């Protein structure tokens, strides 16, 4: 690890990665390599998750390609010196900001969308002109392996290299002095990363999780709301950081809403004991057991079937839930949707506000006043109105959390900014010079100074 980082430090100091042409060339090459190996990528995801090609393309690869395309197109503009106004006391001069790469970056990925969550930040870091060490999650072992293979075979290790491993290897990497650490994963490990980074004052971006609420107000279009919620919740069997974690539904439409959920699930997921093409399995036995323990039989409204051998849990809705139930304690990260009925919106908002700030929040309603009330009163990373999850597919919306759901953001230009330092420059000529700031100080000069500066 030390050797690789030393090689990356050496390369960065040659200034090679700072050239915009070099970055564009490498990003295009990266896309070409991914395209050429697409079949292997689909195969790896299928082995790890049992996921279809369609879903892998939609949730993993398309996002990476899109980010590469945008970076290639916009890189010149993003990396330009940005002129800003010069203040009066500095006249005559020019002022500008130079975006510069941070240097040698470490990217640590999560398992649930292993390609997307590892490679999208890589695109941003390379676009910004950095070198990258990528440590993908070890849990989906096939995807980790294939990333290491195709990247390490096609890029030199002093520029972009994959190091595979779990806790042990990540801990070793965290002892090294990188110029930036970008971490996606759980809150407890986020804290470990942050503590390790603090020792070297390394800036971090933390993309974490949390319990993302979904509000369904009395005036919401139930069939459309349900369609969008069900798709977002059960995609990847609920193992999505921005999945609607739980629903807060107005009591007056609770029954109608629950029945519509059941109908939509039955229409889309004919999952019994075998894995079907369009439904993922739970990543490992530990998570399967954790989720199984959350299935309170008394409260299951629909679903709740399990197959331990295949690590399968059918899309499940739980009813008569309160904020005190076990399922409301931690992020669910699985295909179980608890529904809480509320009679007073302010009470529901207060309950959400008493918890850690979520990564996402979704609001289903036509009532502009209530939508604005929720948007302004609850703090969360990002979200959507009358939609779930899709906000993260818009590269113009910086994606990230707040409070316990994360620090910093990325996607599109936000990703470039995350991996850049903005160097501020005041640029003068040798011509004009004022005596005002120099010795000797005097009462007259002070008066003049006050006149100018106040
Ligand atoms: P995790 O924190 O267990 O693992 C993330 C990474 O950290 C992995 O690469 C792993 O090898 C490494 N790691 C694990 N334990 C470590 C330790 N003790 N020391 C050092 N490194 C360690 O997270 P996960 O299970 O892969 O992902 C699930 C979590 O990530 C959920 O909370 C989810 O909400 C969150 N998540 C957030 C986003 C986002 O974009 N905000 C995306 C996906 C997942």
Short mmCIF file of C-alpha atoms and ligand atoms in Angstrom, two decimals:
data_model
loop_
_atom_site.label_atom_id
_atom_site.label_comp_id
_atom_site.label_asym_id
_atom_site.label_seq_id
_atom_site.Cartn_x
_atom_site.Cartn_y
_atom_site.Cartn_z
CA UNK A 1 0.00 0.00 0.00
CA UNK A 2 2.79 2.39 0.95
CA UNK A 3 4.57 1.65 -2.29
CA UNK A 4 1.49 2.34 -4.36
CA UNK A 5 0.82 5.61 -2.54
CA UNK A 6 4.47 6.65 -2.96
CA UNK A 7 4.22 5.97 -6.68
CA UNK A 8 0.99 7.99 -6.85
CA UNK A 9 2.58 10.89 -4.95
CA UNK A 10 5.50 10.81 -7.40
CA UNK A 11 3.20 10.83 -10.43
CA UNK A 12 1.06 13.64 -9.06
CA UNK A 13 4.17 15.75 -8.45
CA UNK A 14 5.14 15.42 -12.12
CA UNK A 15 1.95 17.47 -12.85
CA UNK A 16 0.90 14.94 -15.50
CA UNK A 17 -2.60 14.47 -14.07
CA UNK A 18 -3.20 18.22 -14.01
CA UNK A 19 -3.50 18.49 -17.79
CA UNK A 20 -7.14 18.66 -18.84
CA UNK A 21 -6.34 16.76 -22.05
CA UNK A 22 -4.79 13.95 -19.99
CA UNK A 23 -7.88 13.74 -17.75
CA UNK A 24 -10.28 13.69 -20.71
CA UNK A 25 -8.22 10.98 -22.40
CA UNK A 26 -8.16 8.83 -19.24
CA UNK A 27 -11.90 9.25 -18.63
CA UNK A 28 -12.68 8.21 -22.21
CA UNK A 29 -10.39 5.23 -21.79
CA UNK A 30 -12.15 4.32 -18.54
CA UNK A 31 -15.54 4.30 -20.27
CA UNK A 32 -14.15 2.22 -23.15
CA UNK A 33 -12.76 -0.36 -20.71
CA UNK A 34 -16.06 -0.60 -18.83
CA UNK A 35 -17.95 -0.97 -22.11
CA UNK A 36 -15.60 -3.66 -23.38
CA UNK A 37 -16.02 -5.61 -20.15
CA UNK A 38 -19.74 -4.99 -19.67
CA UNK A 39 -20.66 -8.66 -19.91
CA UNK A 40 -18.24 -9.50 -17.10
CA UNK A 41 -19.72 -6.72 -15.00
CA UNK A 42 -23.27 -8.06 -15.48
CA UNK A 43 -22.08 -11.55 -14.63
CA UNK A 44 -20.38 -10.42 -11.42
CA UNK A 45 -23.49 -8.61 -10.19
CA UNK A 46 -25.64 -11.61 -11.07
CA UNK A 47 -23.34 -13.87 -9.06
CA UNK A 48 -23.33 -11.55 -6.06
CA UNK A 49 -26.95 -10.38 -6.09
CA UNK A 50 -28.93 -12.44 -8.61
CA UNK A 51 -29.79 -9.14 -10.30
CA UNK A 52 -30.96 -8.78 -13.90
CA UNK A 53 -28.97 -7.11 -16.66
CA UNK A 54 -31.68 -4.46 -16.99
CA UNK A 55 -31.46 -3.45 -13.35
CA UNK A 56 -27.65 -3.59 -13.34
CA UNK A 57 -27.54 -1.26 -16.31
CA UNK A 58 -30.18 1.06 -14.83
CA UNK A 59 -28.82 1.28 -11.27
CA UNK A 60 -25.11 0.67 -11.71
CA UNK A 61 -23.59 1.30 -15.13
CA UNK A 62 -25.74 4.02 -16.72
CA UNK A 63 -24.96 6.42 -13.87
CA UNK A 64 -21.20 5.92 -14.27
CA UNK A 65 -21.34 6.40 -18.06
CA UNK A 66 -23.47 9.49 -17.61
CA UNK A 67 -20.99 10.98 -15.12
CA UNK A 68 -18.08 10.26 -17.48
CA UNK A 69 -19.92 11.87 -20.41
CA UNK A 70 -20.70 15.00 -18.41
CA UNK A 71 -17.15 15.29 -17.06
CA UNK A 72 -15.62 14.87 -20.53
CA UNK A 73 -17.96 17.55 -21.90
CA UNK A 74 -17.65 20.03 -19.04
CA UNK A 75 -14.12 19.51 -17.74
CA UNK A 76 -12.63 22.49 -19.60
CA UNK A 77 -15.26 24.78 -18.14
CA UNK A 78 -15.07 23.35 -14.62
CA UNK A 79 -11.29 23.62 -14.45
CA UNK A 80 -11.01 27.17 -15.85
CA UNK A 81 -9.75 30.00 -13.69
CA UNK A 82 -12.85 31.78 -12.42
CA UNK A 83 -12.66 35.56 -12.46
CA UNK A 84 -14.19 37.39 -9.51
CA UNK A 85 -14.49 41.10 -8.67
CA UNK A 86 -11.59 42.83 -6.93
CA UNK A 87 -12.49 44.94 -3.90
CA UNK A 88 -11.70 48.67 -3.75
CA UNK A 89 -8.71 48.46 -1.41
CA UNK A 90 -6.88 46.18 -3.80
CA UNK A 91 -7.32 48.21 -6.96
CA UNK A 92 -5.81 47.92 -9.49
CA UNK A 93 -5.63 44.12 -9.61
CA UNK A 94 -7.29 41.01 -10.96
CA UNK A 95 -8.83 38.35 -8.72
CA UNK A 96 -9.46 34.79 -9.75
CA UNK A 97 -9.95 31.28 -8.38
CA UNK A 98 -7.97 28.30 -9.65
CA UNK A 99 -9.57 24.87 -9.23
CA UNK A 100 -6.71 22.47 -8.47
CA UNK A 101 -6.69 18.74 -7.76
CA UNK A 102 -6.28 17.78 -4.11
CA UNK A 103 -3.67 15.17 -4.96
CA UNK A 104 -3.74 11.52 -3.93
CA UNK A 105 -7.22 10.29 -3.07
CA UNK A 106 -8.62 7.22 -1.36
CA UNK A 107 -12.12 6.04 -2.25
CA UNK A 108 -13.82 3.43 -0.07
CA UNK A 109 -16.97 1.86 -1.50
CA UNK A 110 -20.09 0.26 -0.04
CA UNK A 111 -21.53 -3.06 -1.14
CA UNK A 112 -25.12 -2.31 -2.13
CA UNK A 113 -24.41 -0.78 -5.57
CA UNK A 114 -20.79 -1.86 -5.73
CA UNK A 115 -19.93 -0.46 -9.19
CA UNK A 116 -21.84 2.78 -8.95
CA UNK A 117 -20.80 3.69 -5.41
CA UNK A 118 -17.13 2.96 -6.09
CA UNK A 119 -16.73 4.20 -9.65
CA UNK A 120 -18.88 7.36 -9.66
CA UNK A 121 -16.59 9.02 -7.09
CA UNK A 122 -13.61 7.69 -9.06
CA UNK A 123 -14.85 9.55 -12.15
CA UNK A 124 -15.13 12.77 -10.11
CA UNK A 125 -11.67 12.34 -8.62
CA UNK A 126 -9.95 11.57 -11.94
CA UNK A 127 -11.86 14.43 -13.59
CA UNK A 128 -10.51 16.78 -10.94
CA UNK A 129 -6.96 15.62 -11.79
CA UNK A 130 -6.18 13.38 -8.81
CA UNK A 131 -4.69 9.92 -8.50
CA UNK A 132 -6.95 7.24 -6.99
CA UNK A 133 -6.64 4.24 -4.74
CA UNK A 134 -10.01 2.47 -4.73
CA UNK A 135 -10.99 0.03 -1.98
CA UNK A 136 -14.32 -1.53 -3.00
CA UNK A 137 -16.51 -3.38 -0.52
CA UNK A 138 -15.40 -6.96 0.02
CA UNK A 139 -18.93 -8.32 0.56
CA UNK A 140 -19.91 -8.69 -3.11
CA UNK A 141 -16.69 -10.58 -3.82
CA UNK A 142 -17.20 -11.05 -7.57
CA UNK A 143 -17.75 -7.36 -8.24
CA UNK A 144 -14.73 -6.45 -6.11
CA UNK A 145 -12.62 -8.96 -8.03
CA UNK A 146 -13.71 -7.80 -11.46
CA UNK A 147 -13.10 -4.14 -10.63
CA UNK A 148 -9.60 -4.99 -9.43
CA UNK A 149 -8.93 -7.04 -12.54
CA UNK A 150 -10.06 -4.65 -15.24
CA UNK A 151 -8.77 -1.51 -13.56
CA UNK A 152 -5.39 -2.87 -12.49
CA UNK A 153 -4.82 -4.43 -15.90
CA UNK A 154 -5.59 -1.23 -17.76
CA UNK A 155 -4.30 1.60 -15.57
CA UNK A 156 -0.84 2.07 -14.15
CA UNK A 157 -0.72 1.69 -10.39
CA UNK A 158 0.79 5.13 -9.93
CA UNK A 159 -2.42 6.65 -11.31
CA UNK A 160 -5.45 4.52 -10.51
CA UNK A 161 -5.30 1.28 -8.56
CA UNK A 162 -7.72 -1.05 -6.80
CA UNK A 163 -6.81 -2.62 -3.48
CA UNK A 164 -9.21 -5.34 -2.41
CA UNK A 165 -9.99 -6.19 1.18
CA UNK A 166 -12.17 -5.63 4.21
CA UNK A 167 -11.77 -4.09 7.64
CA UNK A 168 -8.10 -5.06 8.03
CA UNK A 169 -6.94 -3.67 4.70
CA UNK A 170 -9.08 -0.54 5.04
CA UNK A 171 -7.63 0.13 8.48
CA UNK A 172 -4.12 -0.10 7.01
CA UNK A 173 -5.02 2.26 4.17
CA UNK A 174 -6.49 4.71 6.66
CA UNK A 175 -3.12 4.98 8.40
CA UNK A 176 -1.56 6.47 5.24
CA UNK A 177 -1.62 10.15 4.45
CA UNK A 178 -3.94 10.73 1.51
CA UNK A 179 -5.05 14.22 0.44
CA UNK A 180 -8.71 13.24 0.42
CA UNK A 181 -10.80 10.32 1.63
CA UNK A 182 -14.19 9.67 0.10
CA UNK A 183 -16.17 7.06 2.04
CA UNK A 184 -19.56 5.48 1.35
CA UNK A 185 -20.99 3.21 4.02
CA UNK A 186 -22.44 2.98 7.50
CA UNK A 187 -22.45 5.63 10.21
CA UNK A 188 -20.23 3.66 12.67
CA UNK A 189 -17.54 3.05 10.04
CA UNK A 190 -17.93 6.67 8.87
CA UNK A 191 -16.86 7.72 12.37
CA UNK A 192 -13.81 5.42 12.21
CA UNK A 193 -12.82 6.93 8.85
CA UNK A 194 -13.29 10.45 10.18
CA UNK A 195 -11.13 9.76 13.24
CA UNK A 196 -8.35 8.23 11.15
CA UNK A 197 -8.49 11.15 8.70
CA UNK A 198 -8.27 13.67 11.56
CA UNK A 199 -4.79 12.42 12.44
CA UNK A 200 -3.51 13.75 9.10
CA UNK A 201 -6.09 16.55 8.81
CA UNK A 202 -7.24 14.84 5.63
CA UNK A 203 -10.52 16.21 4.31
CA UNK A 204 -13.30 13.62 4.12
CA UNK A 205 -16.54 13.20 2.28
CA UNK A 206 -18.83 10.78 4.08
CA UNK A 207 -21.81 9.33 2.21
CA UNK A 208 -23.72 7.59 4.98
CA UNK A 209 -27.22 6.26 5.59
CA UNK A 210 -30.17 6.74 7.90
CA UNK A 211 -33.92 6.31 8.08
CA UNK A 212 -35.45 8.23 5.18
CA UNK A 213 -39.13 9.06 5.78
CA UNK A 214 -41.83 9.21 3.12
CA UNK A 215 -44.83 11.43 3.81
CA UNK A 216 -48.09 10.56 2.08
CA UNK A 217 -50.58 13.34 2.71
CA UNK A 218 -54.37 13.07 2.47
CA UNK A 219 -54.57 14.65 -0.99
CA UNK A 220 -51.87 12.49 -2.64
CA UNK A 221 -52.68 10.56 -5.81
CA UNK A 222 -52.63 7.10 -4.21
CA UNK A 223 -52.04 4.84 -7.26
CA UNK A 224 -49.15 6.95 -8.57
CA UNK A 225 -47.62 7.48 -5.12
CA UNK A 226 -47.79 3.76 -4.40
CA UNK A 227 -46.27 2.83 -7.76
CA UNK A 228 -43.28 5.14 -7.15
CA UNK A 229 -42.83 4.15 -3.49
CA UNK A 230 -42.99 0.41 -4.19
CA UNK A 231 -40.46 0.65 -7.02
CA UNK A 232 -38.02 2.71 -4.93
CA UNK A 233 -38.41 0.64 -1.78
CA UNK A 234 -38.03 -2.84 -3.25
CA UNK A 235 -35.36 -2.02 -5.83
CA UNK A 236 -32.30 -4.07 -4.85
CA UNK A 237 -34.53 -5.67 -2.17
CA UNK A 238 -34.55 -2.44 -0.18
CA UNK A 239 -30.76 -2.35 0.06
CA UNK A 240 -30.55 1.24 -1.14
CA UNK A 241 -29.26 4.12 0.98
CA UNK A 242 -32.00 6.45 -0.25
CA UNK A 243 -34.83 3.89 -0.23
CA UNK A 244 -37.98 5.11 1.52
CA UNK A 245 -37.24 3.60 4.95
CA UNK A 246 -40.75 4.07 6.35
CA UNK A 247 -44.02 5.73 5.37
CA UNK A 248 -45.94 8.32 7.36
CA UNK A 249 -49.44 8.27 5.92
CA UNK A 250 -52.41 10.47 6.81
CA UNK A 251 -54.76 8.32 8.90
CA UNK A 252 -57.74 9.25 6.66
CA UNK A 253 -56.23 7.36 3.69
CA UNK A 254 -54.34 4.64 5.57
CA UNK A 255 -56.58 1.72 4.52
CA UNK A 256 -56.75 2.76 0.88
CA UNK A 257 -52.98 3.29 0.84
CA UNK A 258 -52.20 -0.11 2.41
CA UNK A 259 -54.50 -1.94 0.00
CA UNK A 260 -52.95 -0.15 -2.95
CA UNK A 261 -49.45 -1.09 -1.71
CA UNK A 262 -50.46 -4.75 -1.50
CA UNK A 263 -51.98 -4.70 -4.99
CA UNK A 264 -48.91 -3.05 -6.52
CA UNK A 265 -46.52 -5.49 -4.83
CA UNK A 266 -48.54 -8.52 -5.91
CA UNK A 267 -48.63 -7.23 -9.47
CA UNK A 268 -44.86 -6.71 -9.69
CA UNK A 269 -43.19 -9.29 -7.49
CA UNK A 270 -44.25 -12.84 -8.03
CA UNK A 271 -41.54 -14.01 -5.70
CA UNK A 272 -42.04 -17.16 -3.74
CA UNK A 273 -39.21 -19.44 -2.86
CA UNK A 274 -36.96 -18.93 -5.80
CA UNK A 275 -35.03 -15.88 -6.81
CA UNK A 276 -36.72 -14.17 -9.72
CA UNK A 277 -34.99 -12.15 -12.37
CA UNK A 278 -35.99 -8.77 -11.08
CA UNK A 279 -35.64 -9.13 -7.37
CA UNK A 280 -32.36 -9.12 -5.46
CA UNK A 281 -31.37 -11.40 -2.64
CA UNK A 282 -30.11 -10.18 0.72
CA UNK A 283 -26.33 -9.68 0.62
CA UNK A 284 -25.31 -12.10 3.38
CA UNK A 285 -26.59 -14.26 6.25
CA UNK A 286 -25.87 -11.63 8.86
CA UNK A 287 -28.16 -9.13 7.15
CA UNK A 288 -30.72 -11.82 6.40
CA UNK A 289 -30.94 -12.73 10.10
CA UNK A 290 -31.06 -9.08 11.15
CA UNK A 291 -33.98 -8.43 8.79
CA UNK A 292 -35.75 -11.65 9.70
CA UNK A 293 -35.68 -10.57 13.35
CA UNK A 294 -37.47 -7.35 12.41
CA UNK A 295 -40.44 -9.23 10.93
CA UNK A 296 -43.05 -8.88 13.66
CA UNK A 297 -45.63 -11.49 12.51
CA UNK A 298 -48.51 -9.68 14.24
CA UNK A 299 -47.87 -6.53 12.22
CA UNK A 300 -47.23 -7.95 8.75
CA UNK A 301 -49.82 -6.58 6.35
CA UNK A 302 -48.50 -8.38 3.27
CA UNK A 303 -45.38 -10.32 2.25
CA UNK A 304 -43.12 -11.55 5.03
CA UNK A 305 -42.16 -14.83 3.33
CA UNK A 306 -38.55 -15.89 3.68
CA UNK A 307 -36.18 -18.43 2.18
CA UNK A 308 -32.99 -18.65 4.15
CA UNK A 309 -31.19 -20.82 1.61
CA UNK A 310 -31.59 -18.18 -1.09
CA UNK A 311 -31.41 -15.29 1.37
CA UNK A 312 -34.75 -14.11 0.06
CA UNK A 313 -37.31 -11.95 1.87
CA UNK A 314 -40.42 -11.10 -0.13
CA UNK A 315 -41.51 -7.44 -0.33
CA UNK A 316 -43.15 -6.83 3.01
CA UNK A 317 -45.42 -4.11 4.40
CA UNK A 318 -45.91 -3.74 8.14
CA UNK A 319 -48.88 -1.88 9.63
CA UNK A 320 -49.94 -0.47 13.02
CA UNK A 321 -46.38 0.69 13.55
CA UNK A 322 -45.34 3.35 16.03
CA UNK A 323 -42.02 5.15 16.43
CA UNK A 324 -41.29 2.86 19.40
CA UNK A 325 -41.31 -0.41 17.38
CA UNK A 326 -38.01 -2.25 16.89
CA UNK A 327 -38.21 -1.67 13.12
CA UNK A 328 -38.09 2.10 13.74
CA UNK A 329 -34.80 1.97 15.66
CA UNK A 330 -32.20 1.69 12.88
CA UNK A 331 -32.02 2.00 9.10
CA UNK A 332 -33.84 -1.08 7.71
CA UNK A 333 -31.79 -1.58 4.53
CA UNK A 334 -34.01 -4.41 3.36
CA UNK A 335 -37.41 -5.12 1.77
CA UNK A 336 -39.59 -4.26 4.77
CA UNK A 337 -41.77 -1.14 4.67
CA UNK A 338 -43.30 -0.02 7.98
CA UNK A 339 -46.34 2.23 7.66
CA UNK A 340 -47.15 4.68 10.43
CA UNK A 341 -50.52 6.46 10.30
CA UNK A 342 -50.61 10.02 11.66
CA UNK A 343 -53.53 12.25 12.59
CA UNK A 344 -51.53 15.40 13.22
CA UNK A 345 -48.86 16.42 10.70
CA UNK A 346 -46.99 18.61 13.20
CA UNK A 347 -46.62 15.66 15.57
CA UNK A 348 -45.29 13.51 12.73
CA UNK A 349 -42.81 16.23 11.75
CA UNK A 350 -41.64 16.56 15.35
CA UNK A 351 -41.07 12.82 15.61
CA UNK A 352 -38.91 12.90 12.48
CA UNK A 353 -37.02 15.94 13.79
CA UNK A 354 -36.20 14.17 17.04
CA UNK A 355 -34.23 11.57 15.09
CA UNK A 356 -30.92 11.84 13.20
CA UNK A 357 -31.17 13.93 10.04
CA UNK A 358 -32.02 11.51 7.23
CA UNK A 359 -30.25 11.10 3.90
CA UNK A 360 -33.52 11.53 2.00
CA UNK A 361 -37.13 12.54 2.50
CA UNK A 362 -40.05 12.11 0.12
CA UNK A 363 -43.32 14.01 0.13
CA UNK A 364 -46.43 12.92 -1.76
CA UNK A 365 -49.05 15.69 -1.95
CA UNK A 366 -50.52 18.37 -4.21
CA UNK A 367 -50.73 20.91 -1.39
CA UNK A 368 -48.00 23.51 -2.04
CA UNK A 369 -48.24 24.98 1.45
CA UNK A 370 -47.78 21.62 3.15
CA UNK A 371 -45.02 20.58 0.75
CA UNK A 372 -43.13 23.80 1.55
CA UNK A 373 -43.78 23.35 5.26
CA UNK A 374 -42.18 19.87 5.19
CA UNK A 375 -39.32 21.02 2.97
CA UNK A 376 -38.49 23.92 5.27
CA UNK A 377 -39.07 22.30 8.66
CA UNK A 378 -37.21 19.01 8.22
CA UNK A 379 -33.47 18.89 7.54
CA UNK A 380 -32.32 16.04 5.26
CA UNK A 381 -29.67 15.35 2.60
CA UNK A 382 -31.91 15.63 -0.45
CA UNK A 383 -35.16 14.23 -1.70
CA UNK A 384 -38.12 14.46 -3.99
CA UNK A 385 -41.69 15.66 -4.14
CA UNK A 386 -44.11 13.12 -5.58
CA UNK A 387 -41.21 10.83 -6.46
CA UNK A 388 -38.72 8.67 -4.56
CA UNK A 389 -35.02 8.04 -5.11
CA UNK A 390 -34.82 9.56 -8.61
CA UNK A 391 -33.29 12.83 -7.37
CA UNK A 392 -29.93 11.12 -7.29
CA UNK A 393 -30.06 10.49 -11.04
CA UNK A 394 -29.99 14.23 -11.77
CA UNK A 395 -26.30 15.22 -11.92
CA UNK A 396 -27.27 18.86 -11.41
CA UNK A 397 -28.43 18.03 -7.89
CA UNK A 398 -25.48 17.58 -5.49
CA UNK A 399 -25.98 14.24 -3.74
CA UNK A 400 -25.07 13.80 -0.08
CA UNK A 401 -26.27 13.80 3.50
CA UNK A 402 -26.38 16.18 6.43
CA UNK A 403 -25.62 15.50 10.09
CA UNK A 404 -25.50 11.76 10.68
CA UNK A 405 -26.37 11.01 7.05
CA UNK A 406 -23.10 12.46 5.80
CA UNK A 407 -20.65 15.24 5.12
CA UNK A 408 -20.21 16.71 1.63
CA UNK A 409 -21.70 15.71 -1.70
CA UNK A 410 -20.95 14.68 -5.29
CA UNK A 411 -22.42 13.96 -8.76
CA UNK A 412 -21.81 16.22 -11.76
CA UNK A 413 -19.89 19.40 -10.98
CA UNK A 414 -20.44 18.85 -7.24
CA UNK A 415 -18.21 15.76 -7.56
CA UNK A 416 -15.51 17.78 -9.31
CA UNK A 417 -15.69 20.40 -6.54
CA UNK A 418 -15.50 17.71 -3.85
CA UNK A 419 -12.17 16.51 -5.22
CA UNK A 420 -10.75 19.99 -5.91
CA UNK A 421 -9.25 22.80 -3.93
CA UNK A 422 -10.26 26.30 -4.99
CA UNK A 423 -7.13 28.40 -4.83
CA UNK A 424 -7.84 32.14 -4.50
CA UNK A 425 -5.44 34.54 -6.20
CA UNK A 426 -5.08 38.30 -6.07
CA UNK A 427 -2.95 39.29 -9.07
CA UNK A 428 -1.30 42.72 -9.22
CA UNK A 429 1.07 44.52 -11.55
CA UNK A 430 4.04 46.61 -10.48
CA UNK A 431 2.61 49.98 -11.49
CA UNK A 432 0.41 51.70 -9.00
CA UNK A 433 1.33 51.76 -5.32
CA UNK A 434 -0.50 53.43 -2.39
CA UNK A 435 1.35 54.57 0.71
CA UNK A 436 -1.65 54.13 2.96
CA UNK A 437 -0.96 50.68 4.42
CA UNK A 438 2.74 51.26 5.06
CA UNK A 439 4.62 52.82 7.98
CA UNK A 440 4.58 55.38 9.36
CA UNK A 441 1.00 55.07 10.69
CA UNK A 442 -0.70 58.39 11.48
CA UNK A 443 -4.04 59.80 12.62
CA UNK A 444 -4.53 61.29 9.17
CA UNK A 445 -3.95 57.91 7.50
CA UNK A 446 -6.32 56.23 9.92
CA UNK A 447 -9.05 58.73 9.05
CA UNK A 448 -8.47 58.09 5.34
CA UNK A 449 -8.53 54.33 5.93
CA UNK A 450 -11.82 54.58 7.78
CA UNK A 451 -13.27 56.68 4.98
CA UNK A 452 -12.36 54.00 2.44
CA UNK A 453 -13.24 50.91 4.41
CA UNK A 454 -16.46 51.97 6.12
P1 LIG B 1 -19.89 -0.49 5.90
O1 LIG B 1 -19.67 0.79 6.66
O2 LIG B 1 -19.99 -1.74 6.65
O3 LIG B 1 -18.71 -0.71 4.84
C1 LIG B 1 -18.26 0.31 3.97
C2 LIG B 1 -16.79 0.13 3.67
O4 LIG B 1 -16.03 0.22 4.87
C3 LIG B 1 -16.44 -1.21 3.05
O5 LIG B 1 -15.55 -1.00 1.99
C4 LIG B 1 -15.80 -2.00 4.17
O6 LIG B 1 -14.82 -2.89 3.74
C5 LIG B 1 -15.20 -0.92 5.04
N1 LIG B 1 -15.20 -1.25 6.47
C6 LIG B 1 -16.11 -2.00 7.15
N2 LIG B 1 -15.81 -2.03 8.46
C7 LIG B 1 -14.70 -1.29 8.62
C8 LIG B 1 -13.90 -0.93 9.75
N3 LIG B 1 -14.18 -1.35 10.98
N4 LIG B 1 -12.81 -0.16 9.55
C9 LIG B 1 -12.51 0.28 8.32
N5 LIG B 1 -13.23 -0.03 7.22
C10 LIG B 1 -14.29 -0.80 7.35
O7 LIG B 1 -21.17 -0.18 5.01
P2 LIG B 1 -21.93 -1.16 4.02
O8 LIG B 1 -22.53 -2.27 4.80
O9 LIG B 1 -21.05 -1.50 2.87
O10 LIG B 1 -23.09 -0.22 3.44
C11 LIG B 1 -24.30 -0.05 4.09
C12 LIG B 1 -24.43 1.33 4.66
O11 LIG B 1 -23.95 2.31 3.76
C13 LIG B 1 -25.86 1.72 4.96
O12 LIG B 1 -25.91 2.43 6.16
C14 LIG B 1 -26.22 2.61 3.80
O13 LIG B 1 -27.26 3.52 4.05
C15 LIG B 1 -24.93 3.31 3.55
N6 LIG B 1 -24.87 3.76 2.17
C16 LIG B 1 -24.85 5.08 1.92
C17 LIG B 1 -24.81 5.52 0.61
C18 LIG B 1 -24.78 6.97 0.25
O14 LIG B 1 -24.57 7.26 -0.91
N7 LIG B 1 -25.00 7.89 1.18
C19 LIG B 1 -24.81 4.59 -0.42
C20 LIG B 1 -24.84 3.24 -0.11
C21 LIG B 1 -24.86 2.82 1.19
#
